[in-house]
Amino acid sequence: MKKSFVIYVLSDSVGDTAEQVARATAEQYKNTDYEIKKYPYVESVVKIDNIIDNVDVKNSIFVYTIVNQEISEYLKKVCDQKNITYIDIMAPSLDKFSSFLNQEPLRESGVIRKLDENYFKRVEAVEFAVKYDDGKDPRGILKADIVLIGVSRSSKTPLSMYLAHKNYKVVNIPIVTGSKVPDQLFEVPRKKIIGLMIDPSDLIEIRRERIKVLGLDNSVDYVSIEKIYEELEYAQKIMKKLGCPVIDMTKKAVEEAANLVIDIINDLN
């Protein structure tokens, strides 16, 4: 004869972990029928009382992941009083980790959910950086957290991608001598725009390496020192007109430049 029972899954977050553990465990037993009733976001003793009032004590088991100590202790006390079988999934792990790390846990609910949200924000920021890379669509300027402007090979793209991994939506716009910059640059707060400058001698070396990779001739204007001076002078005029902060990228690692950008953005907010 099959035994029928109800698994009450309680959590102060979404409850997926407790449900998966309960289901995986219950499936190990033959000749049983079970039903799972899940109660996410159990964040008060009142909610626990409301749940327990409708429980068939003899045919129920509580499986829960509640990190809030007060609520967890209350649930244990009520279960003991009513002789309800319960499993605190988090307790053994928290005890072992606390002993191993020699520190107390945060006891903060929904931490994994917050980490997931952070992950999706990062993915969104990276996709944004790719979509609006190198001025592909100037409309992105109005949606961005940060707008990087500078001449070719001033590290706009790698800096954009690094900042994207820090959850910033970044657009980078190339400044080309004689070409009009997008009107949108004059429609966003100046604090969002960061100009990137670089020493001409460094820039020419970077560009020479680039055309070598592309298999182009060294005589092109792209690596002409006169043209590079002209480009940088034009870029400086644009940045001055915009009134934006400027970072010297000469010999700077992307990580160092990113920290400077973030400091500037935070200081101006």
PDB file of C-alpha atoms in Angstrom:
ATOM      1  CA  MET A   1       0.000   0.000   0.000  1.00  0.00           C
ATOM      2  CA  LYS A   2       1.362   3.391  -1.004  1.00  0.00           C
ATOM      3  CA  LYS A   3       2.007   6.029   1.632  1.00  0.00           C
ATOM      4  CA  SER A   4       0.743   9.470   0.685  1.00  0.00           C
ATOM      5  CA  PHE A   5       2.259  12.566   2.197  1.00  0.00           C
ATOM      6  CA  VAL A   6       2.721  16.279   1.646  1.00  0.00           C
ATOM      7  CA  ILE A   7       6.065  18.055   1.464  1.00  0.00           C
ATOM      8  CA  TYR A   8       5.838  21.653   2.595  1.00  0.00           C
ATOM      9  CA  VAL A   9       8.645  23.643   1.037  1.00  0.00           C
ATOM     10  CA  LEU A  10       9.310  26.961   2.771  1.00  0.00           C
ATOM     11  CA  SER A  11      11.888  29.588   1.943  1.00  0.00           C
ATOM     12  CA  ASP A  12      12.617  33.235   2.620  1.00  0.00           C
ATOM     13  CA  SER A  13      13.667  33.424  -1.043  1.00  0.00           C
ATOM     14  CA  VAL A  14      12.134  31.701  -4.091  1.00  0.00           C
ATOM     15  CA  GLY A  15      12.436  28.187  -2.641  1.00  0.00           C
ATOM     16  CA  ASP A  16      13.867  26.446  -5.715  1.00  0.00           C
ATOM     17  CA  THR A  17      16.776  24.886  -3.808  1.00  0.00           C
ATOM     18  CA  ALA A  18      14.563  23.388  -1.111  1.00  0.00           C
ATOM     19  CA  GLU A  19      12.093  22.113  -3.697  1.00  0.00           C
ATOM     20  CA  GLN A  20      14.781  20.409  -5.780  1.00  0.00           C
ATOM     21  CA  VAL A  21      16.329  18.732  -2.736  1.00  0.00           C
ATOM     22  CA  ALA A  22      12.918  17.612  -1.459  1.00  0.00           C
ATOM     23  CA  ARG A  23      11.850  16.222  -4.825  1.00  0.00           C
ATOM     24  CA  ALA A  24      15.168  14.456  -5.450  1.00  0.00           C
ATOM     25  CA  THR A  25      14.972  12.864  -1.995  1.00  0.00           C
ATOM     26  CA  ALA A  26      11.316  11.817  -2.236  1.00  0.00           C
ATOM     27  CA  GLU A  27      11.913  10.119  -5.578  1.00  0.00           C
ATOM     28  CA  GLN A  28      14.302   7.702  -3.864  1.00  0.00           C
ATOM     29  CA  TYR A  29      11.403   5.958  -2.094  1.00  0.00           C
ATOM     30  CA  LYS A  30       9.115   3.441  -3.784  1.00  0.00           C
ATOM     31  CA  ASN A  31       5.416   2.955  -3.024  1.00  0.00           C
ATOM     32  CA  THR A  32       4.866   6.582  -2.116  1.00  0.00           C
ATOM     33  CA  ASP A  33       2.705   9.384  -3.445  1.00  0.00           C
ATOM     34  CA  TYR A  34       3.662  12.880  -2.507  1.00  0.00           C
ATOM     35  CA  GLU A  35       2.520  16.395  -3.174  1.00  0.00           C
ATOM     36  CA  ILE A  36       4.737  19.459  -2.873  1.00  0.00           C
ATOM     37  CA  LYS A  37       3.301  22.697  -1.561  1.00  0.00           C
ATOM     38  CA  LYS A  38       5.776  25.539  -1.934  1.00  0.00           C
ATOM     39  CA  TYR A  39       5.711  28.770   0.046  1.00  0.00           C
ATOM     40  CA  PRO A  40       8.339  31.287  -1.103  1.00  0.00           C
ATOM     41  CA  TYR A  41       9.214  34.538   0.670  1.00  0.00           C
ATOM     42  CA  VAL A  42       8.318  33.342   4.163  1.00  0.00           C
ATOM     43  CA  GLU A  43       9.539  36.416   5.999  1.00  0.00           C
ATOM     44  CA  SER A  44       7.360  36.557   9.128  1.00  0.00           C
ATOM     45  CA  VAL A  45       6.209  34.320  11.964  1.00  0.00           C
ATOM     46  CA  VAL A  46       2.616  35.210  11.049  1.00  0.00           C
ATOM     47  CA  LYS A  47       3.044  33.541   7.665  1.00  0.00           C
ATOM     48  CA  ILE A  48       4.457  30.434   9.358  1.00  0.00           C
ATOM     49  CA  ASP A  49       1.436  30.298  11.686  1.00  0.00           C
ATOM     50  CA  ASN A  50      -0.950  30.594   8.726  1.00  0.00           C
ATOM     51  CA  ILE A  51       0.773  27.718   6.919  1.00  0.00           C
ATOM     52  CA  ILE A  52       0.929  25.404   9.909  1.00  0.00           C
ATOM     53  CA  ASP A  53      -2.729  25.951  10.820  1.00  0.00           C
ATOM     54  CA  ASN A  54      -3.710  23.907   7.731  1.00  0.00           C
ATOM     55  CA  VAL A  55      -1.209  21.071   8.051  1.00  0.00           C
ATOM     56  CA  ASP A  56      -2.032  17.400   8.485  1.00  0.00           C
ATOM     57  CA  VAL A  57       0.665  16.770  11.083  1.00  0.00           C
ATOM     58  CA  LYS A  58       0.919  12.989  10.632  1.00  0.00           C
ATOM     59  CA  ASN A  59       1.337  13.055   6.862  1.00  0.00           C
ATOM     60  CA  SER A  60       3.464  16.153   6.348  1.00  0.00           C
ATOM     61  CA  ILE A  61       7.134  17.003   6.321  1.00  0.00           C
ATOM     62  CA  PHE A  62       8.619  20.477   6.234  1.00  0.00           C
ATOM     63  CA  VAL A  63      11.695  21.136   4.089  1.00  0.00           C
ATOM     64  CA  TYR A  64      13.010  24.659   4.236  1.00  0.00           C
ATOM     65  CA  THR A  65      15.794  27.105   3.425  1.00  0.00           C
ATOM     66  CA  ILE A  66      15.347  30.028   5.772  1.00  0.00           C
ATOM     67  CA  VAL A  67      18.511  31.909   6.652  1.00  0.00           C
ATOM     68  CA  ASN A  68      16.868  34.490   8.875  1.00  0.00           C
ATOM     69  CA  GLN A  69      17.732  33.096  12.294  1.00  0.00           C
ATOM     70  CA  GLU A  70      14.699  34.410  14.154  1.00  0.00           C
ATOM     71  CA  ILE A  71      12.211  32.977  11.649  1.00  0.00           C
ATOM     72  CA  SER A  72      14.133  29.710  11.299  1.00  0.00           C
ATOM     73  CA  GLU A  73      14.206  29.203  15.074  1.00  0.00           C
ATOM     74  CA  TYR A  74      10.517  30.001  15.319  1.00  0.00           C
ATOM     75  CA  LEU A  75       9.667  27.424  12.647  1.00  0.00           C
ATOM     76  CA  LYS A  76      11.704  24.762  14.459  1.00  0.00           C
ATOM     77  CA  LYS A  77       9.979  25.551  17.753  1.00  0.00           C
ATOM     78  CA  VAL A  78       6.484  25.313  16.251  1.00  0.00           C
ATOM     79  CA  CYS A  79       7.322  22.088  14.428  1.00  0.00           C
ATOM     80  CA  ASP A  80       8.641  20.572  17.669  1.00  0.00           C
ATOM     81  CA  GLN A  81       5.526  21.652  19.537  1.00  0.00           C
ATOM     82  CA  LYS A  82       3.206  20.119  16.944  1.00  0.00           C
ATOM     83  CA  ASN A  83       5.414  17.078  16.360  1.00  0.00           C
ATOM     84  CA  ILE A  84       5.941  17.912  12.663  1.00  0.00           C
ATOM     85  CA  THR A  85       8.950  16.378  10.929  1.00  0.00           C
ATOM     86  CA  TYR A  86      11.222  19.048   9.477  1.00  0.00           C
ATOM     87  CA  ILE A  87      14.515  19.400   7.617  1.00  0.00           C
ATOM     88  CA  ASP A  88      16.526  22.608   7.776  1.00  0.00           C
ATOM     89  CA  ILE A  89      18.595  22.295   4.590  1.00  0.00           C
ATOM     90  CA  MET A  90      20.801  25.306   5.266  1.00  0.00           C
ATOM     91  CA  ALA A  91      21.756  24.619   8.884  1.00  0.00           C
ATOM     92  CA  PRO A  92      24.357  21.837   8.398  1.00  0.00           C
ATOM     93  CA  SER A  93      26.072  23.734   5.575  1.00  0.00           C
ATOM     94  CA  LEU A  94      26.097  27.007   7.480  1.00  0.00           C
ATOM     95  CA  ASP A  95      27.512  25.306  10.576  1.00  0.00           C
ATOM     96  CA  LYS A  96      30.317  23.648   8.604  1.00  0.00           C
ATOM     97  CA  PHE A  97      31.176  26.803   6.660  1.00  0.00           C
ATOM     98  CA  SER A  98      31.163  28.914   9.832  1.00  0.00           C
ATOM     99  CA  SER A  99      33.547  26.481  11.496  1.00  0.00           C
ATOM    100  CA  PHE A 100      35.801  26.305   8.432  1.00  0.00           C
ATOM    101  CA  LEU A 101      35.879  30.069   7.787  1.00  0.00           C
ATOM    102  CA  ASN A 102      35.765  31.065  11.450  1.00  0.00           C
ATOM    103  CA  GLN A 103      33.076  33.650  10.833  1.00  0.00           C
ATOM    104  CA  GLU A 104      29.313  33.981  11.077  1.00  0.00           C
ATOM    105  CA  PRO A 105      27.105  33.934   7.943  1.00  0.00           C
ATOM    106  CA  LEU A 106      25.298  37.030   6.680  1.00  0.00           C
ATOM    107  CA  ARG A 107      21.897  35.462   7.311  1.00  0.00           C
ATOM    108  CA  GLU A 108      20.663  37.419   4.293  1.00  0.00           C
ATOM    109  CA  SER A 109      17.916  35.926   2.147  1.00  0.00           C
ATOM    110  CA  GLY A 110      17.913  35.934  -1.655  1.00  0.00           C
ATOM    111  CA  VAL A 111      21.699  36.213  -2.069  1.00  0.00           C
ATOM    112  CA  ILE A 112      21.772  33.794  -5.014  1.00  0.00           C
ATOM    113  CA  ARG A 113      18.916  35.663  -6.657  1.00  0.00           C
ATOM    114  CA  LYS A 114      20.851  38.903  -6.307  1.00  0.00           C
ATOM    115  CA  LEU A 115      23.920  37.265  -7.845  1.00  0.00           C
ATOM    116  CA  ASP A 116      21.792  36.081 -10.767  1.00  0.00           C
ATOM    117  CA  GLU A 117      20.409  39.586 -11.263  1.00  0.00           C
ATOM    118  CA  ASN A 118      23.943  40.945 -11.273  1.00  0.00           C
ATOM    119  CA  TYR A 119      24.947  38.351 -13.886  1.00  0.00           C
ATOM    120  CA  PHE A 120      22.098  39.318 -16.221  1.00  0.00           C
ATOM    121  CA  LYS A 121      22.900  43.013 -15.825  1.00  0.00           C
ATOM    122  CA  ARG A 122      26.476  42.240 -16.853  1.00  0.00           C
ATOM    123  CA  VAL A 123      25.331  40.281 -19.913  1.00  0.00           C
ATOM    124  CA  GLU A 124      23.039  43.160 -20.869  1.00  0.00           C
ATOM    125  CA  ALA A 125      25.893  45.655 -20.508  1.00  0.00           C
ATOM    126  CA  VAL A 126      28.246  43.539 -22.654  1.00  0.00           C
ATOM    127  CA  GLU A 127      25.602  43.165 -25.375  1.00  0.00           C
ATOM    128  CA  PHE A 128      25.067  46.927 -25.227  1.00  0.00           C
ATOM    129  CA  ALA A 129      28.805  47.609 -25.653  1.00  0.00           C
ATOM    130  CA  VAL A 130      28.980  45.293 -28.673  1.00  0.00           C
ATOM    131  CA  LYS A 131      25.864  46.786 -30.277  1.00  0.00           C
ATOM    132  CA  TYR A 132      27.093  50.366 -29.989  1.00  0.00           C
ATOM    133  CA  ASP A 133      30.816  49.761 -30.485  1.00  0.00           C
ATOM    134  CA  ASP A 134      32.812  52.257 -32.571  1.00  0.00           C
ATOM    135  CA  GLY A 135      29.873  54.575 -33.225  1.00  0.00           C
ATOM    136  CA  LYS A 136      27.758  51.944 -35.014  1.00  0.00           C
ATOM    137  CA  ASP A 137      24.577  53.620 -33.846  1.00  0.00           C
ATOM    138  CA  PRO A 138      24.821  57.058 -32.194  1.00  0.00           C
ATOM    139  CA  ARG A 139      21.343  56.610 -30.702  1.00  0.00           C
ATOM    140  CA  GLY A 140      23.032  54.487 -28.050  1.00  0.00           C
ATOM    141  CA  ILE A 141      24.638  57.642 -26.647  1.00  0.00           C
ATOM    142  CA  LEU A 142      21.347  58.673 -25.053  1.00  0.00           C
ATOM    143  CA  LYS A 143      20.942  55.249 -23.401  1.00  0.00           C
ATOM    144  CA  ALA A 144      24.506  54.837 -22.134  1.00  0.00           C
ATOM    145  CA  ASP A 145      25.896  55.184 -18.620  1.00  0.00           C
ATOM    146  CA  ILE A 146      29.288  56.172 -20.054  1.00  0.00           C
ATOM    147  CA  VAL A 147      30.326  57.559 -23.452  1.00  0.00           C
ATOM    148  CA  LEU A 148      33.968  57.188 -24.477  1.00  0.00           C
ATOM    149  CA  ILE A 149      35.350  59.364 -27.265  1.00  0.00           C
ATOM    150  CA  GLY A 150      38.782  59.325 -28.863  1.00  0.00           C
ATOM    151  CA  VAL A 151      40.817  58.722 -32.003  1.00  0.00           C
ATOM    152  CA  SER A 152      41.340  55.288 -33.498  1.00  0.00           C
ATOM    153  CA  ARG A 153      43.425  52.885 -31.338  1.00  0.00           C
ATOM    154  CA  SER A 154      43.070  54.926 -28.155  1.00  0.00           C
ATOM    155  CA  SER A 155      41.681  51.820 -26.359  1.00  0.00           C
ATOM    156  CA  LYS A 156      38.015  52.765 -26.659  1.00  0.00           C
ATOM    157  CA  THR A 157      36.738  49.245 -27.405  1.00  0.00           C
ATOM    158  CA  PRO A 158      38.746  47.264 -24.815  1.00  0.00           C
ATOM    159  CA  LEU A 159      37.896  49.880 -22.193  1.00  0.00           C
ATOM    160  CA  SER A 160      34.204  49.689 -23.147  1.00  0.00           C
ATOM    161  CA  MET A 161      34.191  45.917 -22.755  1.00  0.00           C
ATOM    162  CA  TYR A 162      36.010  46.034 -19.424  1.00  0.00           C
ATOM    163  CA  LEU A 163      33.538  48.593 -18.062  1.00  0.00           C
ATOM    164  CA  ALA A 164      30.664  46.470 -19.401  1.00  0.00           C
ATOM    165  CA  HIS A 165      31.882  43.636 -17.190  1.00  0.00           C
ATOM    166  CA  LYS A 166      31.506  46.095 -14.324  1.00  0.00           C
ATOM    167  CA  ASN A 167      27.815  46.480 -15.343  1.00  0.00           C
ATOM    168  CA  TYR A 168      28.195  49.857 -17.066  1.00  0.00           C
ATOM    169  CA  LYS A 169      26.449  50.404 -20.404  1.00  0.00           C
ATOM    170  CA  VAL A 170      29.146  51.991 -22.556  1.00  0.00           C
ATOM    171  CA  VAL A 171      29.134  53.565 -26.009  1.00  0.00           C
ATOM    172  CA  ASN A 172      32.387  54.506 -27.724  1.00  0.00           C
ATOM    173  CA  ILE A 173      32.541  57.096 -30.474  1.00  0.00           C
ATOM    174  CA  PRO A 174      35.533  57.554 -32.793  1.00  0.00           C
ATOM    175  CA  ILE A 175      36.735  61.081 -33.513  1.00  0.00           C
ATOM    176  CA  VAL A 176      37.839  61.441 -37.111  1.00  0.00           C
ATOM    177  CA  THR A 177      39.542  64.615 -38.352  1.00  0.00           C
ATOM    178  CA  GLY A 178      37.086  66.839 -40.195  1.00  0.00           C
ATOM    179  CA  SER A 179      34.104  64.589 -39.477  1.00  0.00           C
ATOM    180  CA  LYS A 180      31.181  65.924 -37.492  1.00  0.00           C
ATOM    181  CA  VAL A 181      30.610  64.181 -34.169  1.00  0.00           C
ATOM    182  CA  PRO A 182      27.073  62.900 -33.452  1.00  0.00           C
ATOM    183  CA  ASP A 183      24.611  65.537 -32.261  1.00  0.00           C
ATOM    184  CA  GLN A 184      23.644  63.248 -29.397  1.00  0.00           C
ATOM    185  CA  LEU A 185      26.976  64.023 -27.689  1.00  0.00           C
ATOM    186  CA  PHE A 186      25.648  67.509 -26.990  1.00  0.00           C
ATOM    187  CA  GLU A 187      22.369  66.170 -25.608  1.00  0.00           C
ATOM    188  CA  VAL A 188      23.725  64.088 -22.722  1.00  0.00           C
ATOM    189  CA  PRO A 189      25.187  65.336 -19.427  1.00  0.00           C
ATOM    190  CA  ARG A 190      28.882  66.153 -19.796  1.00  0.00           C
ATOM    191  CA  LYS A 191      29.594  63.974 -16.759  1.00  0.00           C
ATOM    192  CA  LYS A 192      28.773  60.885 -18.852  1.00  0.00           C
ATOM    193  CA  ILE A 193      31.384  61.639 -21.521  1.00  0.00           C
ATOM    194  CA  ILE A 194      35.045  60.696 -21.084  1.00  0.00           C
ATOM    195  CA  GLY A 195      37.676  61.763 -23.610  1.00  0.00           C
ATOM    196  CA  LEU A 196      40.627  59.463 -24.262  1.00  0.00           C
ATOM    197  CA  MET A 197      43.949  60.993 -25.326  1.00  0.00           C
ATOM    198  CA  ILE A 198      47.269  59.277 -25.971  1.00  0.00           C
ATOM    199  CA  ASP A 199      50.875  60.288 -26.679  1.00  0.00           C
ATOM    200  CA  PRO A 200      51.503  60.528 -30.476  1.00  0.00           C
ATOM    201  CA  SER A 201      54.648  58.381 -30.371  1.00  0.00           C
ATOM    202  CA  ASP A 202      52.784  55.604 -28.533  1.00  0.00           C
ATOM    203  CA  LEU A 203      49.837  55.865 -30.870  1.00  0.00           C
ATOM    204  CA  ILE A 204      51.975  55.500 -33.981  1.00  0.00           C
ATOM    205  CA  GLU A 205      53.550  52.308 -32.592  1.00  0.00           C
ATOM    206  CA  ILE A 206      50.147  50.861 -31.760  1.00  0.00           C
ATOM    207  CA  ARG A 207      48.852  51.674 -35.238  1.00  0.00           C
ATOM    208  CA  ARG A 208      51.932  50.213 -36.928  1.00  0.00           C
ATOM    209  CA  GLU A 209      51.328  46.938 -35.106  1.00  0.00           C
ATOM    210  CA  ARG A 210      47.723  47.070 -36.189  1.00  0.00           C
ATOM    211  CA  ILE A 211      48.398  47.532 -39.908  1.00  0.00           C
ATOM    212  CA  LYS A 212      51.048  44.816 -39.711  1.00  0.00           C
ATOM    213  CA  VAL A 213      48.348  42.438 -38.510  1.00  0.00           C
ATOM    214  CA  LEU A 214      46.052  43.627 -41.295  1.00  0.00           C
ATOM    215  CA  GLY A 215      48.821  43.225 -43.888  1.00  0.00           C
ATOM    216  CA  LEU A 216      48.713  46.888 -44.963  1.00  0.00           C
ATOM    217  CA  ASP A 217      51.500  49.176 -46.153  1.00  0.00           C
ATOM    218  CA  ASN A 218      53.385  51.314 -43.608  1.00  0.00           C
ATOM    219  CA  SER A 219      53.064  54.351 -45.844  1.00  0.00           C
ATOM    220  CA  VAL A 220      49.317  54.839 -45.280  1.00  0.00           C
ATOM    221  CA  ASP A 221      48.112  58.034 -43.590  1.00  0.00           C
ATOM    222  CA  TYR A 222      46.926  55.950 -40.658  1.00  0.00           C
ATOM    223  CA  VAL A 223      50.529  55.774 -39.395  1.00  0.00           C
ATOM    224  CA  SER A 224      51.682  59.193 -40.581  1.00  0.00           C
ATOM    225  CA  ILE A 225      52.988  61.161 -37.601  1.00  0.00           C
ATOM    226  CA  GLU A 226      51.704  64.401 -39.169  1.00  0.00           C
ATOM    227  CA  LYS A 227      48.224  62.939 -39.535  1.00  0.00           C
ATOM    228  CA  ILE A 228      48.311  61.587 -35.999  1.00  0.00           C
ATOM    229  CA  TYR A 229      49.183  65.029 -34.607  1.00  0.00           C
ATOM    230  CA  GLU A 230      46.351  66.460 -36.674  1.00  0.00           C
ATOM    231  CA  GLU A 231      43.895  63.839 -35.385  1.00  0.00           C
ATOM    232  CA  LEU A 232      44.859  64.363 -31.754  1.00  0.00           C
ATOM    233  CA  GLU A 233      44.617  68.139 -32.086  1.00  0.00           C
ATOM    234  CA  TYR A 234      41.147  67.810 -33.618  1.00  0.00           C
ATOM    235  CA  ALA A 235      40.082  65.382 -30.874  1.00  0.00           C
ATOM    236  CA  GLN A 236      41.321  67.796 -28.218  1.00  0.00           C
ATOM    237  CA  LYS A 237      39.218  70.599 -29.725  1.00  0.00           C
ATOM    238  CA  ILE A 238      36.111  68.396 -29.696  1.00  0.00           C
ATOM    239  CA  MET A 239      36.698  67.386 -26.078  1.00  0.00           C
ATOM    240  CA  LYS A 240      37.209  70.994 -25.063  1.00  0.00           C
ATOM    241  CA  LYS A 241      34.010  71.974 -26.849  1.00  0.00           C
ATOM    242  CA  LEU A 242      32.114  69.232 -25.019  1.00  0.00           C
ATOM    243  CA  GLY A 243      33.730  70.203 -21.718  1.00  0.00           C
ATOM    244  CA  CYS A 244      34.246  66.555 -20.789  1.00  0.00           C
ATOM    245  CA  PRO A 245      36.889  65.013 -18.494  1.00  0.00           C
ATOM    246  CA  VAL A 246      39.918  63.611 -20.346  1.00  0.00           C
ATOM    247  CA  ILE A 247      42.106  60.621 -19.480  1.00  0.00           C
ATOM    248  CA  ASP A 248      45.629  60.171 -20.822  1.00  0.00           C
ATOM    249  CA  MET A 249      45.767  56.544 -22.000  1.00  0.00           C
ATOM    250  CA  THR A 250      49.546  56.566 -22.599  1.00  0.00           C
ATOM    251  CA  LYS A 251      51.081  53.416 -21.092  1.00  0.00           C
ATOM    252  CA  LYS A 252      47.895  52.778 -19.104  1.00  0.00           C
ATOM    253  CA  ALA A 253      46.513  49.286 -18.596  1.00  0.00           C
ATOM    254  CA  VAL A 254      42.791  48.922 -19.332  1.00  0.00           C
ATOM    255  CA  GLU A 255      42.108  48.054 -15.684  1.00  0.00           C
ATOM    256  CA  GLU A 256      43.801  51.241 -14.481  1.00  0.00           C
ATOM    257  CA  ALA A 257      41.943  53.376 -17.015  1.00  0.00           C
ATOM    258  CA  ALA A 258      38.619  51.747 -16.076  1.00  0.00           C
ATOM    259  CA  ASN A 259      39.160  52.597 -12.420  1.00  0.00           C
ATOM    260  CA  LEU A 260      39.838  56.215 -13.369  1.00  0.00           C
ATOM    261  CA  VAL A 261      36.662  56.328 -15.472  1.00  0.00           C
ATOM    262  CA  ILE A 262      34.571  54.888 -12.634  1.00  0.00           C
ATOM    263  CA  ASP A 263      36.106  57.344 -10.137  1.00  0.00           C
ATOM    264  CA  ILE A 264      35.317  60.262 -12.431  1.00  0.00           C
ATOM    265  CA  ILE A 265      31.734  59.120 -13.020  1.00  0.00           C
ATOM    266  CA  ASN A 266      31.129  58.542  -9.303  1.00  0.00           C
ATOM    267  CA  ASP A 267      32.702  61.854  -8.276  1.00  0.00           C
ATOM    268  CA  LEU A 268      30.521  63.777 -10.713  1.00  0.00           C
ATOM    269  CA  ASN A 269      27.265  62.075  -9.696  1.00  0.00           C
TER     270      ASN A 269
END
